[in-house]
Amino acid sequence: MDLYSGHINNLINELAALPGIGSKSAQRLAFYIIGMSPARVKKLADALVTAKENVHYCQCCQNLTDTEICPICSNPKRDRSTIMVVENPRDLAAYERTGKYEGLYHVLHGAISPMLGIGPADIKLKELMERLRDDEVKEVIVATNSSLEGETTAMYISKLIKPTGVRVTRIASGVPVGGDLEYIDEVTLLRALEGRQEL
Amino acid sequence: MDLYSGHINNLINELAALPGIGSKSAQRLAFYIIGMSPARVKKLADALVTAKENVHYCQCCQNLTDTEICPICSNPKRDRSTIMVVENPRDLAAYERTGKYEGLYHVLHGAISPMLGIGPADIKLKELMERLRDDEVKEVIVATNSSLEGETTAMYISKLIKPTGVRVTRIASGVPVGGDLEYIDEVTLLRALEGRQEL
């Protein structure tokens, strides 16, 4: 016998299909949602559909946006000579939160992963190369993750861009600020050593 | 400046208002949802609204159900002489999963908590007492949580029901099966000792 009625089970299953939501959280969420006011449930459901319908990739940087060109790309105050390449919009948001980066971005929507069968054609690399035809671009900062896939992608991008004469750099990898050496893995410690700079 | 466009921010805020979903998870979920097919987003949104519209409390046990009387209350095979009182539908589901309990349930939808200002009138106690007018009921098993609120509620229910002559019992509290004594808190260890039974 099913523990819950059809509509509840259906909601639980839909919620449990989302990433990071297990069956217990899905149950808790479903009961919470059923306990919300009808107006709030409607608002949540509308937010889902409206976001899906209205959000698409920026024609320039491929970040998610409501407008044809995203607010960052269309901001005249941003430095158009620098493009930071990130894997996804969350990484872009992380750098934006620092409030210190003034250049543009390019969102790949993934990273090269032979293991998962994701090749260069599956991420927004073609769009990046098209942007480099613009003589304004002087530097591409590769800010993909410090994972196997991120490093592979960084190497690939570097090889692709170098012939064009545009400068390609990689964000530093090392001990996080506030990190305690004792608890940091050896690969990071070695990276930090290799990347040491004059004081 | 907002990091994301209006529709994305709106979706993130709606998701972050759900319990157990922080702002980081809400971001991850929002981007995942925007990446889903429009049909799947529609299905998720519909599941929310449909569940909210169709699910209500069982007229008898107060569990959530699509029908007037829930499948457990309307099942002729269940033992109508026993009612297990639980705090919420998830606790009911936990006992149903054991497959061994054959009586009925009563869902309180909360527990008495003077700290949070939740009194006896705020939970489904009146509905429980009404059910006891039925002479069929011989025993009420109080299966509220083993927390301060759950214990307070259990004591209150016991005092309320005893004058009616119906038997009131409380589920045992002790060392969980498979639990290692070394890691179990002292209160539980003492409870297990107090509740010891002949071998």
mmCIF file of N, CA, C and O in Angstrom, chain B residues 76-124:
data_model
loop_
_atom_site.group_PDB
_atom_site.id
_atom_site.type_symbol
_atom_site.label_atom_id
_atom_site.label_comp_id
_atom_site.label_asym_id
_atom_site.label_seq_id
_atom_site.Cartn_x
_atom_site.Cartn_y
_atom_site.Cartn_z
ATOM 1 N N PRO B 76 -11.265 -1.827 6.072
ATOM 2 C CA PRO B 76 -11.996 -2.648 7.056
ATOM 3 C C PRO B 76 -11.099 -3.632 7.797
ATOM 4 O O PRO B 76 -11.484 -4.164 8.837
ATOM 5 N N LYS B 77 -9.890 -3.862 7.266
ATOM 6 C CA LYS B 77 -8.986 -4.817 7.906
ATOM 7 C C LYS B 77 -8.237 -4.222 9.097
ATOM 8 O O LYS B 77 -7.592 -4.943 9.851
ATOM 9 N N ARG B 78 -8.279 -2.884 9.247
ATOM 10 C CA ARG B 78 -7.531 -2.282 10.349
ATOM 11 C C ARG B 78 -8.289 -2.481 11.658
ATOM 12 O O ARG B 78 -9.518 -2.454 11.697
ATOM 13 N N ASP B 79 -7.524 -2.641 12.729
ATOM 14 C CA ASP B 79 -8.074 -2.846 14.064
ATOM 15 C C ASP B 79 -8.576 -1.508 14.609
ATOM 16 O O ASP B 79 -7.800 -0.618 14.923
ATOM 17 N N ARG B 80 -9.910 -1.365 14.730
ATOM 18 C CA ARG B 80 -10.500 -0.078 15.111
ATOM 19 C C ARG B 80 -10.477 0.158 16.622
ATOM 20 O O ARG B 80 -10.959 1.189 17.089
ATOM 21 N N SER B 81 -9.912 -0.774 17.375
ATOM 22 C CA SER B 81 -9.916 -0.593 18.831
ATOM 23 C C SER B 81 -8.667 0.151 19.310
ATOM 24 O O SER B 81 -8.574 0.523 20.468
ATOM 25 N N THR B 82 -7.715 0.351 18.431
ATOM 26 C CA THR B 82 -6.463 0.992 18.820
ATOM 27 C C THR B 82 -6.187 2.222 17.972
ATOM 28 O O THR B 82 -6.291 2.161 16.742
ATOM 29 N N ILE B 83 -5.814 3.317 18.624
ATOM 30 C CA ILE B 83 -5.460 4.538 17.894
ATOM 31 C C ILE B 83 -4.053 4.950 18.309
ATOM 32 O O ILE B 83 -3.775 5.125 19.498
ATOM 33 N N MET B 84 -3.167 5.085 17.334
ATOM 34 C CA MET B 84 -1.832 5.577 17.634
ATOM 35 C C MET B 84 -1.785 7.073 17.338
ATOM 36 O O MET B 84 -2.074 7.505 16.234
ATOM 37 N N VAL B 85 -1.387 7.862 18.332
ATOM 38 C CA VAL B 85 -1.343 9.314 18.169
ATOM 39 C C VAL B 85 0.066 9.728 17.764
ATOM 40 O O VAL B 85 1.036 9.439 18.475
ATOM 41 N N VAL B 86 0.194 10.409 16.620
ATOM 42 C CA VAL B 86 1.508 10.872 16.152
ATOM 43 C C VAL B 86 1.465 12.378 15.924
ATOM 44 O O VAL B 86 0.390 12.965 15.821
ATOM 45 N N GLU B 87 2.663 12.980 15.858
ATOM 46 C CA GLU B 87 2.712 14.431 15.690
ATOM 47 C C GLU B 87 2.404 14.879 14.266
ATOM 48 O O GLU B 87 1.793 15.914 14.053
ATOM 49 N N ASN B 88 2.874 14.099 13.272
ATOM 50 C CA ASN B 88 2.682 14.543 11.885
ATOM 51 C C ASN B 88 2.631 13.356 10.922
ATOM 52 O O ASN B 88 2.942 12.233 11.295
ATOM 53 N N PRO B 89 2.229 13.621 9.671
ATOM 54 C CA PRO B 89 2.064 12.530 8.696
ATOM 55 C C PRO B 89 3.349 11.745 8.438
ATOM 56 O O PRO B 89 3.294 10.569 8.105
ATOM 57 N N ARG B 90 4.517 12.375 8.594
ATOM 58 C CA ARG B 90 5.772 11.660 8.356
ATOM 59 C C ARG B 90 5.981 10.586 9.414
ATOM 60 O O ARG B 90 6.518 9.515 9.135
ATOM 61 N N ASP B 91 5.550 10.880 10.664
ATOM 62 C CA ASP B 91 5.681 9.896 11.738
ATOM 63 C C ASP B 91 4.739 8.719 11.479
ATOM 64 O O ASP B 91 5.091 7.560 11.708
ATOM 65 N N LEU B 92 3.534 9.046 10.990
ATOM 66 C CA LEU B 92 2.578 7.996 10.623
ATOM 67 C C LEU B 92 3.211 7.106 9.549
ATOM 68 O O LEU B 92 3.195 5.882 9.665
ATOM 69 N N ALA B 93 3.799 7.730 8.538
ATOM 70 C CA ALA B 93 4.412 6.971 7.447
ATOM 71 C C ALA B 93 5.522 6.069 7.975
ATOM 72 O O ALA B 93 5.693 4.942 7.514
ATOM 73 N N ALA B 94 6.273 6.565 8.961
ATOM 74 C CA ALA B 94 7.370 5.772 9.526
ATOM 75 C C ALA B 94 6.815 4.495 10.150
ATOM 76 O O ALA B 94 7.364 3.405 9.948
ATOM 77 N N TYR B 95 5.707 4.592 10.900
ATOM 78 C CA TYR B 95 5.117 3.389 11.497
ATOM 79 C C TYR B 95 4.467 2.490 10.440
ATOM 80 O O TYR B 95 4.517 1.271 10.537
ATOM 81 N N GLU B 96 3.879 3.102 9.413
ATOM 82 C CA GLU B 96 3.279 2.279 8.344
ATOM 83 C C GLU B 96 4.339 1.454 7.622
ATOM 84 O O GLU B 96 4.090 0.333 7.203
ATOM 85 N N ARG B 97 5.535 2.039 7.503
ATOM 86 C CA ARG B 97 6.610 1.323 6.815
ATOM 87 C C ARG B 97 7.014 0.054 7.558
ATOM 88 O O ARG B 97 7.538 -0.877 6.960
ATOM 89 N N THR B 98 6.784 0.010 8.876
ATOM 90 C CA THR B 98 7.125 -1.197 9.623
ATOM 91 C C THR B 98 6.225 -2.350 9.176
ATOM 92 O O THR B 98 6.588 -3.514 9.288
ATOM 93 N N GLY B 99 5.017 -2.017 8.679
ATOM 94 C CA GLY B 99 4.099 -3.033 8.183
ATOM 95 C C GLY B 99 3.497 -3.903 9.282
ATOM 96 O O GLY B 99 2.799 -4.867 9.000
ATOM 97 N N LYS B 100 3.759 -3.561 10.543
ATOM 98 C CA LYS B 100 3.325 -4.425 11.642
ATOM 99 C C LYS B 100 2.183 -3.834 12.464
ATOM 100 O O LYS B 100 1.525 -4.539 13.230
ATOM 101 N N TYR B 101 1.988 -2.528 12.351
ATOM 102 C CA TYR B 101 0.943 -1.911 13.151
ATOM 103 C C TYR B 101 -0.374 -1.980 12.397
ATOM 104 O O TYR B 101 -0.464 -1.538 11.245
ATOM 105 N N GLU B 102 -1.408 -2.535 13.021
ATOM 106 C CA GLU B 102 -2.661 -2.765 12.305
ATOM 107 C C GLU B 102 -3.811 -1.892 12.770
ATOM 108 O O GLU B 102 -4.927 -2.005 12.268
ATOM 109 N N GLY B 103 -3.548 -1.044 13.778
ATOM 110 C CA GLY B 103 -4.612 -0.176 14.283
ATOM 111 C C GLY B 103 -4.781 1.068 13.430
ATOM 112 O O GLY B 103 -4.276 1.157 12.316
ATOM 113 N N LEU B 104 -5.494 2.048 13.971
ATOM 114 C CA LEU B 104 -5.698 3.325 13.296
ATOM 115 C C LEU B 104 -4.692 4.352 13.835
ATOM 116 O O LEU B 104 -3.917 4.044 14.745
ATOM 117 N N TYR B 105 -4.745 5.541 13.287
ATOM 118 C CA TYR B 105 -3.852 6.617 13.725
ATOM 119 C C TYR B 105 -4.648 7.858 14.070
ATOM 120 O O TYR B 105 -5.828 7.965 13.731
ATOM 121 N N HIS B 106 -3.969 8.801 14.726
ATOM 122 C CA HIS B 106 -4.516 10.145 14.844
ATOM 123 C C HIS B 106 -3.344 11.119 14.729
ATOM 124 O O HIS B 106 -2.380 11.016 15.485
ATOM 125 N N VAL B 107 -3.441 12.030 13.775
ATOM 126 C CA VAL B 107 -2.339 12.970 13.534
ATOM 127 C C VAL B 107 -2.646 14.306 14.220
ATOM 128 O O VAL B 107 -3.663 14.943 13.923
ATOM 129 N N LEU B 108 -1.777 14.725 15.126
ATOM 130 C CA LEU B 108 -1.999 15.952 15.893
ATOM 131 C C LEU B 108 -1.635 17.212 15.112
ATOM 132 O O LEU B 108 -2.136 18.288 15.408
ATOM 133 N N HIS B 109 -0.747 17.080 14.129
ATOM 134 C CA HIS B 109 -0.209 18.232 13.411
ATOM 135 C C HIS B 109 0.452 19.207 14.364
ATOM 136 O O HIS B 109 0.158 20.403 14.371
ATOM 137 N N GLY B 110 1.347 18.692 15.162
ATOM 138 C CA GLY B 110 2.096 19.533 16.087
ATOM 139 C C GLY B 110 2.215 18.879 17.451
ATOM 140 O O GLY B 110 1.782 17.746 17.649
ATOM 141 N N ALA B 111 2.829 19.606 18.359
ATOM 142 C CA ALA B 111 2.967 19.144 19.739
ATOM 143 C C ALA B 111 2.876 20.376 20.621
ATOM 144 O O ALA B 111 3.169 21.494 20.174
ATOM 145 N N ILE B 112 2.441 20.168 21.851
ATOM 146 C CA ILE B 112 2.309 21.296 22.773
ATOM 147 C C ILE B 112 3.698 21.869 23.065
ATOM 148 O O ILE B 112 4.615 21.121 23.407
ATOM 149 N N SER B 113 3.857 23.167 22.908
ATOM 150 C CA SER B 113 5.136 23.797 23.156
ATOM 151 C C SER B 113 4.932 25.184 23.755
ATOM 152 O O SER B 113 4.695 26.145 23.027
ATOM 153 N N PRO B 114 4.996 25.289 25.076
ATOM 154 C CA PRO B 114 4.810 26.604 25.705
ATOM 155 C C PRO B 114 5.823 27.613 25.162
ATOM 156 O O PRO B 114 5.510 28.785 24.972
ATOM 157 N N MET B 115 7.045 27.127 24.858
ATOM 158 C CA MET B 115 8.092 28.004 24.329
ATOM 159 C C MET B 115 7.669 28.677 23.027
ATOM 160 O O MET B 115 7.941 29.848 22.791
ATOM 161 N N LEU B 116 7.015 27.911 22.153
ATOM 162 C CA LEU B 116 6.605 28.435 20.845
ATOM 163 C C LEU B 116 5.162 28.933 20.878
ATOM 164 O O LEU B 116 4.608 29.313 19.853
ATOM 165 N N GLY B 117 4.559 28.894 22.067
ATOM 166 C CA GLY B 117 3.186 29.381 22.178
ATOM 167 C C GLY B 117 2.157 28.451 21.556
ATOM 168 O O GLY B 117 1.087 28.885 21.156
ATOM 169 N N ILE B 118 2.504 27.151 21.450
ATOM 170 C CA ILE B 118 1.547 26.188 20.894
ATOM 171 C C ILE B 118 0.861 25.465 22.047
ATOM 172 O O ILE B 118 1.509 24.732 22.803
ATOM 173 N N GLY B 119 -0.423 25.709 22.211
ATOM 174 C CA GLY B 119 -1.176 25.110 23.307
ATOM 175 C C GLY B 119 -2.003 23.937 22.839
ATOM 176 O O GLY B 119 -2.035 23.623 21.639
ATOM 177 N N PRO B 120 -2.715 23.272 23.764
ATOM 178 C CA PRO B 120 -3.538 22.108 23.421
ATOM 179 C C PRO B 120 -4.584 22.418 22.355
ATOM 180 O O PRO B 120 -4.922 21.546 21.543
ATOM 181 N N ALA B 121 -5.059 23.657 22.307
ATOM 182 C CA ALA B 121 -6.110 23.995 21.337
ATOM 183 C C ALA B 121 -5.538 24.134 19.920
ATOM 184 O O ALA B 121 -6.288 24.153 18.947
ATOM 185 N N ASP B 122 -4.221 24.239 19.809
ATOM 186 C CA ASP B 122 -3.603 24.443 18.490
ATOM 187 C C ASP B 122 -3.306 23.141 17.757
ATOM 188 O O ASP B 122 -2.875 23.159 16.615
ATOM 189 N N ILE B 123 -3.477 22.012 18.443
ATOM 190 C CA ILE B 123 -3.248 20.735 17.766
ATOM 191 C C ILE B 123 -4.563 19.950 17.760
ATOM 192 O O ILE B 123 -5.520 20.342 18.414
ATOM 193 N N LYS B 124 -4.626 18.852 17.034
ATOM 194 C CA LYS B 124 -5.890 18.151 16.790
ATOM 195 C C LYS B 124 -6.301 17.251 17.962
ATOM 196 O O LYS B 124 -6.537 16.052 17.773
#
